[in-house]
Tab-separated table of C-alpha atoms in Angstrom:
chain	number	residue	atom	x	y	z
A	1	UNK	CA	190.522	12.545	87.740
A	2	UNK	CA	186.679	12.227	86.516
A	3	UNK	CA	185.044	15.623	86.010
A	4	UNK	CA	183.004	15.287	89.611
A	5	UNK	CA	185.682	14.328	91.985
A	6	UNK	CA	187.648	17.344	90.272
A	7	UNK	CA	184.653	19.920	90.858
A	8	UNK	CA	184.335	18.468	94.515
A	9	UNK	CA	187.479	19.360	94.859
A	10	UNK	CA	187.507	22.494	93.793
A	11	UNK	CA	184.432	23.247	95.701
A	12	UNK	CA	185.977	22.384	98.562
A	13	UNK	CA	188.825	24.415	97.840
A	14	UNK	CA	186.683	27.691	97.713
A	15	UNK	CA	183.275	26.935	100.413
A	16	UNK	CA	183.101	25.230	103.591
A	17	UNK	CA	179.577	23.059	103.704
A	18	UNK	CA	177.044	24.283	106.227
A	19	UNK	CA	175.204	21.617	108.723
A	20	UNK	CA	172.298	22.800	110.422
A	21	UNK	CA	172.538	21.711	114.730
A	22	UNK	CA	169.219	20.891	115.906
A	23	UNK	CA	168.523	20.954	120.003
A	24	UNK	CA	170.933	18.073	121.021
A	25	UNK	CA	171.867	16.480	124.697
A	26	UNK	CA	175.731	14.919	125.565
A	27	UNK	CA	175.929	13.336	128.830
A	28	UNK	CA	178.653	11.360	130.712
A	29	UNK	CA	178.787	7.541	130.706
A	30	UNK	CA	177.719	7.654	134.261
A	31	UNK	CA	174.897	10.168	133.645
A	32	UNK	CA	173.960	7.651	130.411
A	33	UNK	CA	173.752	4.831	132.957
A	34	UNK	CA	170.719	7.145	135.124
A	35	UNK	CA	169.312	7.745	132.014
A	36	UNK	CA	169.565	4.772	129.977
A	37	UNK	CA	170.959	1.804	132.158
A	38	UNK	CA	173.281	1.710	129.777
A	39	UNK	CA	175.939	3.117	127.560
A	40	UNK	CA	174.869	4.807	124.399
A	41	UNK	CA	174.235	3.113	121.209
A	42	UNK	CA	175.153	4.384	118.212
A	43	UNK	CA	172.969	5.250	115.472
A	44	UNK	CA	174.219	6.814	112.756
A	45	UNK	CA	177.572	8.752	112.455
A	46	UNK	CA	177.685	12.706	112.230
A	47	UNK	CA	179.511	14.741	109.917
A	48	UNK	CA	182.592	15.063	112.359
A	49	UNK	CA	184.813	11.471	112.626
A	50	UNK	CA	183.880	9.075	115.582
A	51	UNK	CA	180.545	11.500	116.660
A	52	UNK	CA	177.020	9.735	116.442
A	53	UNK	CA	173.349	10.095	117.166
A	54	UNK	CA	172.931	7.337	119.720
A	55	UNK	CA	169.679	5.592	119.778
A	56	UNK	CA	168.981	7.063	123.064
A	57	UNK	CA	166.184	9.931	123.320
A	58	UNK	CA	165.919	12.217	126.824
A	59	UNK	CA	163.501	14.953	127.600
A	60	UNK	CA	165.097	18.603	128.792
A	61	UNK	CA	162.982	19.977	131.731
A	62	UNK	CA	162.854	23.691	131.990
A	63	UNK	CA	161.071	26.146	134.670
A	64	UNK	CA	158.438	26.621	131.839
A	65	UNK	CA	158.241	23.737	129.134
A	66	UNK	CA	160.190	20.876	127.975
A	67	UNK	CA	161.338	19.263	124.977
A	68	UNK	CA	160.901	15.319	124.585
A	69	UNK	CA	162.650	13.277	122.565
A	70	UNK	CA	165.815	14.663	122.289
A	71	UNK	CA	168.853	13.535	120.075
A	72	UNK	CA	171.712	12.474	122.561
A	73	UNK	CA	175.107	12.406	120.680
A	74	UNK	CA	177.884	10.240	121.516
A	75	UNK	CA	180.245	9.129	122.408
A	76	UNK	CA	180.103	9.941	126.704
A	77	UNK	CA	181.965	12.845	127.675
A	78	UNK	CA	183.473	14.408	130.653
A	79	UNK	CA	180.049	16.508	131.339
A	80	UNK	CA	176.739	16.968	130.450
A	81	UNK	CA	176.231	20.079	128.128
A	82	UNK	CA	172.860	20.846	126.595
A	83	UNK	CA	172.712	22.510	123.247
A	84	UNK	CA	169.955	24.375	122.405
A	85	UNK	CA	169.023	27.285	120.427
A	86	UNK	CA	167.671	30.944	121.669
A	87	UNK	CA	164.338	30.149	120.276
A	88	UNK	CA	164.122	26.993	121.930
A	89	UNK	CA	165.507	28.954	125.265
A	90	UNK	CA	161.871	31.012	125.085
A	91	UNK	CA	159.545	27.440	125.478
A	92	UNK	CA	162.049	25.917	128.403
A	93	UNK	CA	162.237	28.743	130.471
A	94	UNK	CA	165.860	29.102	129.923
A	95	UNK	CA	168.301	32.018	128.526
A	96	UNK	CA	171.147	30.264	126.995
A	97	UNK	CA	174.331	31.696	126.754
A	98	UNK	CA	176.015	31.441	123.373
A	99	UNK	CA	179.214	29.798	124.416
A	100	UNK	CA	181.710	27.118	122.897
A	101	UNK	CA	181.157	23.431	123.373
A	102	UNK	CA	183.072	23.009	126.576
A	103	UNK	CA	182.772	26.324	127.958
A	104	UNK	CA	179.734	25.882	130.599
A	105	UNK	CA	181.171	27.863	133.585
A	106	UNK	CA	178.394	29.684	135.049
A	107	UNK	CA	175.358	28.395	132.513
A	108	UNK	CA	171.930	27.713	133.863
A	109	UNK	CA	171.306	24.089	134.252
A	110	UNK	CA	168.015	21.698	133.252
A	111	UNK	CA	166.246	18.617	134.229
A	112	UNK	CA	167.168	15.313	131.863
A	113	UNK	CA	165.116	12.392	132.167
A	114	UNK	CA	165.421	9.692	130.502
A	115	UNK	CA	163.873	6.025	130.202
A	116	UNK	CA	165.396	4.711	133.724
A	117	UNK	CA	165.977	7.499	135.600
A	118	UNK	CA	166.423	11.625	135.838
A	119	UNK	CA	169.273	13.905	136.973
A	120	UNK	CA	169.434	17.275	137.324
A	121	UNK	CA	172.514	19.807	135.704
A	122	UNK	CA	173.352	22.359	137.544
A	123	UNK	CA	175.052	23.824	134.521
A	124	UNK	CA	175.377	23.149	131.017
A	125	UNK	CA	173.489	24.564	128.762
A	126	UNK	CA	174.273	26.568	126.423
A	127	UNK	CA	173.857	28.159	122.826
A	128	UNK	CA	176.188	26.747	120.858
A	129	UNK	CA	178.303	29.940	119.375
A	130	UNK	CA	178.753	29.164	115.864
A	131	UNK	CA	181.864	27.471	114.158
A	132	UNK	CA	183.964	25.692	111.825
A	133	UNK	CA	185.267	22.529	111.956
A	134	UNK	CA	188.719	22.035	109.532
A	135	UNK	CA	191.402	20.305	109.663
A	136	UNK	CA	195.089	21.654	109.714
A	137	UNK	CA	195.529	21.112	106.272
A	138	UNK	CA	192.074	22.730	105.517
A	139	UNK	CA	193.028	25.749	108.364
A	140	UNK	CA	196.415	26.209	105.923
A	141	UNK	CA	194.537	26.312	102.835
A	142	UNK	CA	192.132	28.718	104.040
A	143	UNK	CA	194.910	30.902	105.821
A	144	UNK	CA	193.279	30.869	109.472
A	145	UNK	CA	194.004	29.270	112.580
A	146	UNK	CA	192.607	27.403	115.711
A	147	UNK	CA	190.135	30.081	117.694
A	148	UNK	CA	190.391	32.476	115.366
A	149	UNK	CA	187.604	34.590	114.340
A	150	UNK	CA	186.222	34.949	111.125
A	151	UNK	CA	183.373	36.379	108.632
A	152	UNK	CA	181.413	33.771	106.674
A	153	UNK	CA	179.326	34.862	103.662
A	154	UNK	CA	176.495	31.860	102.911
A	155	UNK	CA	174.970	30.984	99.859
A	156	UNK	CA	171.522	30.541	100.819
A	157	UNK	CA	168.161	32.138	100.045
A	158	UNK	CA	168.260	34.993	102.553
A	159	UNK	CA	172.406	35.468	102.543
A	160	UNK	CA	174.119	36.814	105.505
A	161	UNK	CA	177.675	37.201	106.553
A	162	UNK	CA	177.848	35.628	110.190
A	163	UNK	CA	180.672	38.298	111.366
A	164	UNK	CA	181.958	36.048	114.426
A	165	UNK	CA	182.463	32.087	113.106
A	166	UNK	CA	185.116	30.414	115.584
A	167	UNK	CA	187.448	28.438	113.369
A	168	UNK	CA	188.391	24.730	115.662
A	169	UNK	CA	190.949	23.244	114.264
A	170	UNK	CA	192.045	19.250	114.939
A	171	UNK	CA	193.255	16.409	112.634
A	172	UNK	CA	189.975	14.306	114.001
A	173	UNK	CA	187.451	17.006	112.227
A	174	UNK	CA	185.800	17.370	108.756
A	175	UNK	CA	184.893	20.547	107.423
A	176	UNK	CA	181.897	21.866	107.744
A	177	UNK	CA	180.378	25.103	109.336
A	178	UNK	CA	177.775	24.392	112.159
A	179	UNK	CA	174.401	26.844	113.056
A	180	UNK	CA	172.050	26.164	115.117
A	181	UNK	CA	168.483	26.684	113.552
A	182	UNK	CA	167.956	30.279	114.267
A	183	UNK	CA	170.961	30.718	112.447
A	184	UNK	CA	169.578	28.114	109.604
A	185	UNK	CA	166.537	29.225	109.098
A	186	UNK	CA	167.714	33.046	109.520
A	187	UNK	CA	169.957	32.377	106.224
A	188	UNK	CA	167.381	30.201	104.414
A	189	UNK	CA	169.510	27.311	104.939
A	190	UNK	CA	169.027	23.681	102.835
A	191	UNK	CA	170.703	20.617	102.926
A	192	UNK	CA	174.146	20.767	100.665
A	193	UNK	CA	174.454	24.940	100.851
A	194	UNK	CA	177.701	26.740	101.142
A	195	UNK	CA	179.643	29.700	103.049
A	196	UNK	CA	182.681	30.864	102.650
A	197	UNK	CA	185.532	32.426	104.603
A	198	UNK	CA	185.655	36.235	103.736
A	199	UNK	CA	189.428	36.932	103.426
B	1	UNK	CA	169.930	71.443	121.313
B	2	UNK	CA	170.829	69.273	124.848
B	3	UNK	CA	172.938	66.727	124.213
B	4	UNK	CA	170.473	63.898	124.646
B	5	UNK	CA	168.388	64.864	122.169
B	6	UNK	CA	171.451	65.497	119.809
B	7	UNK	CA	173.170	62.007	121.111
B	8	UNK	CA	169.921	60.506	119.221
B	9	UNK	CA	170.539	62.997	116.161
B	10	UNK	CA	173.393	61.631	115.603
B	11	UNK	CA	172.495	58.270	115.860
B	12	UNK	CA	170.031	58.404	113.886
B	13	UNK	CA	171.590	59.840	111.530
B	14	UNK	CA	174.198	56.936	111.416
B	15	UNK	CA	172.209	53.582	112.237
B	16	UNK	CA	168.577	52.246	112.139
B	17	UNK	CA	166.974	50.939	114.898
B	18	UNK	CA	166.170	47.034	115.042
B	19	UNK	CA	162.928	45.555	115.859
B	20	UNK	CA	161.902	41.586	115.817
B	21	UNK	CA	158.143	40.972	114.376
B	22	UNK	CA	156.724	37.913	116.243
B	23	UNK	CA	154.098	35.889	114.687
B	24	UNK	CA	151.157	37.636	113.637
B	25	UNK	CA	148.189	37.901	111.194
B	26	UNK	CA	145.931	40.669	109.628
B	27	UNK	CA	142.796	40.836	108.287
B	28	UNK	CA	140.159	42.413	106.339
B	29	UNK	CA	136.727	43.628	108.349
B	30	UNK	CA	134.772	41.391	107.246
B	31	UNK	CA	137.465	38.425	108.810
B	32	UNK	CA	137.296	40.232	112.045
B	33	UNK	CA	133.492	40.527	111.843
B	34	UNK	CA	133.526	36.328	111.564
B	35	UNK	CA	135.741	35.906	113.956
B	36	UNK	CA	135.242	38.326	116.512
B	37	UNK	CA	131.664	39.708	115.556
B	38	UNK	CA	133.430	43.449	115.523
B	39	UNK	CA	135.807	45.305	114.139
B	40	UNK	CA	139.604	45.150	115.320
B	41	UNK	CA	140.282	47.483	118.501
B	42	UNK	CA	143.294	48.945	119.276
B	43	UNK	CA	145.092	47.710	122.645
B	44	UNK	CA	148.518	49.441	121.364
B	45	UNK	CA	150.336	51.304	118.635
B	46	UNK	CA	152.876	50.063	117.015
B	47	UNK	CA	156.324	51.341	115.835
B	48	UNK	CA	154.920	52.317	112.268
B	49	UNK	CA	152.453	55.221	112.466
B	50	UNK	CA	149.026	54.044	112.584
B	51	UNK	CA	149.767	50.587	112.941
B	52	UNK	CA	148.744	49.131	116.327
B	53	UNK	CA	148.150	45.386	118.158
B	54	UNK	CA	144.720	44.850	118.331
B	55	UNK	CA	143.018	43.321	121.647
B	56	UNK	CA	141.943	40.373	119.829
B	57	UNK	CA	143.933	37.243	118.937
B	58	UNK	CA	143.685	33.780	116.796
B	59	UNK	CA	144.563	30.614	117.075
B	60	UNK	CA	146.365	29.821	113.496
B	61	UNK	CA	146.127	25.913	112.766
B	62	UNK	CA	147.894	24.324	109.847
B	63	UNK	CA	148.267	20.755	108.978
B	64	UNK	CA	150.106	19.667	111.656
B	65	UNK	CA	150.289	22.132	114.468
B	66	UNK	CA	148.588	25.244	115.766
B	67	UNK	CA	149.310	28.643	117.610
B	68	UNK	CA	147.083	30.043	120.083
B	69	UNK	CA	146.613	33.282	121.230
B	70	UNK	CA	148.199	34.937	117.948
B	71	UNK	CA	148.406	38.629	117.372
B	72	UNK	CA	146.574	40.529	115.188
B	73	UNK	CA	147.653	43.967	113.783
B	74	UNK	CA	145.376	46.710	112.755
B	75	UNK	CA	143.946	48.584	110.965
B	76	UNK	CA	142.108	45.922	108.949
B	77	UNK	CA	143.666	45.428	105.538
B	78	UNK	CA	142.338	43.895	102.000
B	79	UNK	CA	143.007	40.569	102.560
B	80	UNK	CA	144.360	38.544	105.506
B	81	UNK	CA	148.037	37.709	106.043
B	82	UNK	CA	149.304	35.668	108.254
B	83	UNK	CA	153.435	36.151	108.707
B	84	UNK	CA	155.119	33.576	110.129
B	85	UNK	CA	159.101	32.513	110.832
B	86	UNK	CA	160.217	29.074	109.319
B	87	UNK	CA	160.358	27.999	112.812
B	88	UNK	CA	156.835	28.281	113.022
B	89	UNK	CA	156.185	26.984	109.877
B	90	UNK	CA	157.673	23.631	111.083
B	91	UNK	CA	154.953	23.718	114.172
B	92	UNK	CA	152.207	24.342	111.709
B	93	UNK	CA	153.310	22.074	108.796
B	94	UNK	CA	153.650	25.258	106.752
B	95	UNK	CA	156.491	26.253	104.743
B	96	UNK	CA	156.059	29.564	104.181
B	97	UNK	CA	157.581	31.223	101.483
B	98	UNK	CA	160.050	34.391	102.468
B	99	UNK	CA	157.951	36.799	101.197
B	100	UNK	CA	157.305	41.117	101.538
B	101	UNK	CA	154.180	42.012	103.165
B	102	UNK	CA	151.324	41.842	100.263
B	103	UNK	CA	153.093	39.485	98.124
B	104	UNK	CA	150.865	36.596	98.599
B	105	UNK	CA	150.283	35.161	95.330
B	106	UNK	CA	150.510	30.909	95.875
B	107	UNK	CA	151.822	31.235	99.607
B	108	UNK	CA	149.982	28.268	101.537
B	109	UNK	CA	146.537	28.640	103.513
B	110	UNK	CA	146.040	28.332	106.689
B	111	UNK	CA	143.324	27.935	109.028
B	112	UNK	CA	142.170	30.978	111.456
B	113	UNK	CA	139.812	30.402	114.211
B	114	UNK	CA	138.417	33.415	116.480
B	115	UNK	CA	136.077	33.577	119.450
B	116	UNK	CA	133.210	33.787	117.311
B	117	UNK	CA	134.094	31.483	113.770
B	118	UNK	CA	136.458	30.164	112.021
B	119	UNK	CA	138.161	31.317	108.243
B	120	UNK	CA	139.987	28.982	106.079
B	121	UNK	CA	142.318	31.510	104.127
B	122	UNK	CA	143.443	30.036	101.026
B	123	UNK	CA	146.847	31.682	100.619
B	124	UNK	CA	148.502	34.458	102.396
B	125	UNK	CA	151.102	32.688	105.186
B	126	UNK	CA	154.170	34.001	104.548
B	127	UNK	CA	157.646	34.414	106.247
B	128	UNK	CA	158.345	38.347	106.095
B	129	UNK	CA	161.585	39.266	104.291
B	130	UNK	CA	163.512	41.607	106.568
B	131	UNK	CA	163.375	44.970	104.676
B	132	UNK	CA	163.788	48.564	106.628
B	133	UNK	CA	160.783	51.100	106.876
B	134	UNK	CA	162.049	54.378	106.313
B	135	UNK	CA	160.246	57.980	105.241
B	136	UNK	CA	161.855	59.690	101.733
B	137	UNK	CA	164.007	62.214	103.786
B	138	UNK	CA	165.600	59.171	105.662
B	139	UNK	CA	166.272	57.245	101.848
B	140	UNK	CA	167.690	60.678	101.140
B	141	UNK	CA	169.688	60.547	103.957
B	142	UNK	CA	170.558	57.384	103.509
B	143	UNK	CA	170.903	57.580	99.902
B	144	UNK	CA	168.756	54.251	98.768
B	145	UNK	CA	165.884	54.155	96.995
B	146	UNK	CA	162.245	52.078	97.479
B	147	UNK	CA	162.668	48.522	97.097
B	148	UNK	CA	166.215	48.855	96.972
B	149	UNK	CA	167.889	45.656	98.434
B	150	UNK	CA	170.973	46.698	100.909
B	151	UNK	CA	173.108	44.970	103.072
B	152	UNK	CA	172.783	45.629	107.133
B	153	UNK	CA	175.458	45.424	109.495
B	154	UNK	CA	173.534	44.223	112.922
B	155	UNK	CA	175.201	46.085	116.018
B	156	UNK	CA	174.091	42.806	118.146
B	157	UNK	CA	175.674	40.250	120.143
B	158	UNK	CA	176.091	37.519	117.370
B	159	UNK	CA	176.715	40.283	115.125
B	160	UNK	CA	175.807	39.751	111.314
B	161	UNK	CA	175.702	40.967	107.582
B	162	UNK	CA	172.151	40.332	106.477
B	163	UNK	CA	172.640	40.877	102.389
B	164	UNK	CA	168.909	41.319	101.395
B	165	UNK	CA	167.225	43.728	103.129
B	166	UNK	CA	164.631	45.465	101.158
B	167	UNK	CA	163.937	48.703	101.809
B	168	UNK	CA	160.658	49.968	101.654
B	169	UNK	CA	160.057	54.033	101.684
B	170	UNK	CA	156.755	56.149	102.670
B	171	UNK	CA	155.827	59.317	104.602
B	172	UNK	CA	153.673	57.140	106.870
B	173	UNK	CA	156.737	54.857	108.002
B	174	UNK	CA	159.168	55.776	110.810
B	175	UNK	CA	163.082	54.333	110.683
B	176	UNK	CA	162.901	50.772	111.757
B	177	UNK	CA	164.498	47.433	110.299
B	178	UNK	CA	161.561	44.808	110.830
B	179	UNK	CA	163.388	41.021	111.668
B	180	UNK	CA	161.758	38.171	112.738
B	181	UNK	CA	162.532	35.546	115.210
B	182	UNK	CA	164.506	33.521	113.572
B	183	UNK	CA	166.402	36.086	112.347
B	184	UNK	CA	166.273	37.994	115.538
B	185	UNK	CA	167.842	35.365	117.473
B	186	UNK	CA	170.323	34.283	114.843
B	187	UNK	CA	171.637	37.691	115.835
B	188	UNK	CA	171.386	37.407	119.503
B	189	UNK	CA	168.969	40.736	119.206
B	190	UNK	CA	167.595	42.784	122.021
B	191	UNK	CA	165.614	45.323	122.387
B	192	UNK	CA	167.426	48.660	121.198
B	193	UNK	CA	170.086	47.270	119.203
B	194	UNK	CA	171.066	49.515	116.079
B	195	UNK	CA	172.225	48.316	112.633
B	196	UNK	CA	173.827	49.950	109.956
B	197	UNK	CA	172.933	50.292	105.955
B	198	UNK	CA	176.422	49.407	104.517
B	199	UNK	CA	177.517	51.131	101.271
C-alpha cells in the first residue's frame, strides 16, 4: 500500500471529515413540477451516495426577507423540508427549530417560488440538528450506533466539542460530520478539517 | 440573606453568564467628530461597567457588501475597530481575522460612513475571539489567570465545549463570556443562558 492511501486510511480510522451545510431546499417531484416544470437535474453529486445539487435554484419567502437562489438537492422526496440555519432564521422572519432531516411535525412553513410557479409549506423548515453520517462498518469501528448521541472535538481554528452530534447510520452513507454555518464558522471551519468522536 | 439573592450567589459562584456581541464598531473622537460632527452619546450601558451603545450608528461597507445602521460602542477609544462575525464578513467581502479586542495589527480595512462623512479605516475589522470578562476576585474564584485560555461548557440548547476562550481580568469588568453570532447560534443561545469554566 503507497504511503498516502495508508495515511488516508489511518486518518480515517481516527477523524470523521467535517462538511459545512449551507441554506438548502428538498422538494417533492410534484412540488419540483410547480417549481420547475420539471424534475430536477442533477448537478454535481454530494458527499453522501446518490444525493446532488440539482441545477434548479428557488427563492424561500419569509414574513420578513427572503433568500434567492437557493441550492435544491435531489433526488425528490416524500416532502418539502427547508434547511436553514438560525442566522439565516433572523433575515426570513422565521425561528427554526433544530430538528432531524425528516422530523418537521409542527415547524413553521415558507413561501418557495421557483421559475414556473410558487407553493406555499405549511411546515418544513427546520435547523438541521447536527450529525454524522457512517456506515455500519464505520459505526463498529467507532463503537456507536444509529441515533446515538455523541461529543465531537474539531480540529479547526476556534475548536469546540459539539456535545450533542446524532450518529445516522445506513450502508448508502459516507462519513462525514455535517454543520450548518453557524456551526462552521463558530469552529473556524475550512474545507478538509477534522472532528473526532470523544470516547 | 433571602434565598433569591443567595440562588444567584450560588450561581455565580458556579457558572458565568453568556452574552452574544452583534456587529459593532468603535471609534476614536475625532472618527465620531467626522462622522457625526459630535462626540458619541450614550443611549444605553452596557454589561461591562462604563461601556454603553451609543445613539449613533454606521453603515460599514466593504468590497462587496455593506451594513447599515451598525452599532457603535462608547466611550471613544484610540483607534477604531470594527468587530465583525465571519458571517458578516462574507456580506462585506471581509475575512476578518479571529482576533481579541485591540489586536489589530494587518486585520483588513473597511469603509465607515456616518451622517456627516465618511472614514476609510485601514485595518482594524476583526472577528472577536470569545474570551470571558471577569474582575481578579472572580479569576480567584475561579482560579485562572489573565489571558489564560480555558475551555467553556455552554449550558444552551445545542450545548457545546468551546476550547479557546481567553480570559481577560480587570476591576472594571463584570462576569460575562462575550460570543458572537455565529457562535451564539452554533449554540442555540438565549438570553440568560450560563456556561461553565471547565477544569
Amino acid at each position: 500500500m503507497e504511503l498516502e492511501k495508508l495515511t488516508q486510511k489511518i486518518i480515517k480510522g481516527i477523524f470523521v471529515e467535517l462538511e459545512a451545510s449551507g441554506r438548502h431546499v428538498h422538494v417533492s417531484k410534484e412540488q419540483a413540477q410547480i417549481l420547475f416544470g420539471h424534475d430536477l437535474t442533477p448537478h454535481r453529486p454530494l458527499s453522501q451516495p446518490g444525493q446532488f445539487l440539482a441545477q434548479e435554484r428557488v427563492t424561500v419567502k419569509g414574513p420578513k426577507g427572503e433568500f434567492q437562489n437557493v441550492a435544491v438537492l435531489g433526488p425528490a422526496r416524500g416532502k418539502a423540508q427547508v434547511e436553514i440555519s438560525l442566522t439565516d432564521g433572523k433575515t426570513l422572519g422565521i425561528v427554526p427549530p433544530v430538528r432531524l432531516s425528516g422530523d418537521v411535525a409542527n415547524t413553521p412553513g415558507a413561501e418557495l417560488i421557483g421559475p414556473k410557479g410558487r407553493i406555499t409549506i405549511e411546515e418544513g423548515v427546520i435547523a438541521a440538528k447536527r450529525h454524522i453520517h457512517m456506515t455500519p462498518k464505520d459505526a463498529k469501528h467507532f463503537g456507536v450506533k444509529d441515533k446515538q448521541v455523541v461529543k465531537l472535538q474539531t480540529f479547526t481554528e476556534r475548536p469546540v466539542v459539539f456535545e450533542d452530534v446524532v450518529v445516522r447510520v445506513s450502508p448508502d452513507f459516507e462519513a462525514y460530520v455535517h454543520l450548518d454555518y453557524d456551526e462552521a464558522n463558530a469552529c473556524g471551519f475550512q474545507k478538509g478539517d477534522l472532528g473526532r468522536i470523544l470516547p
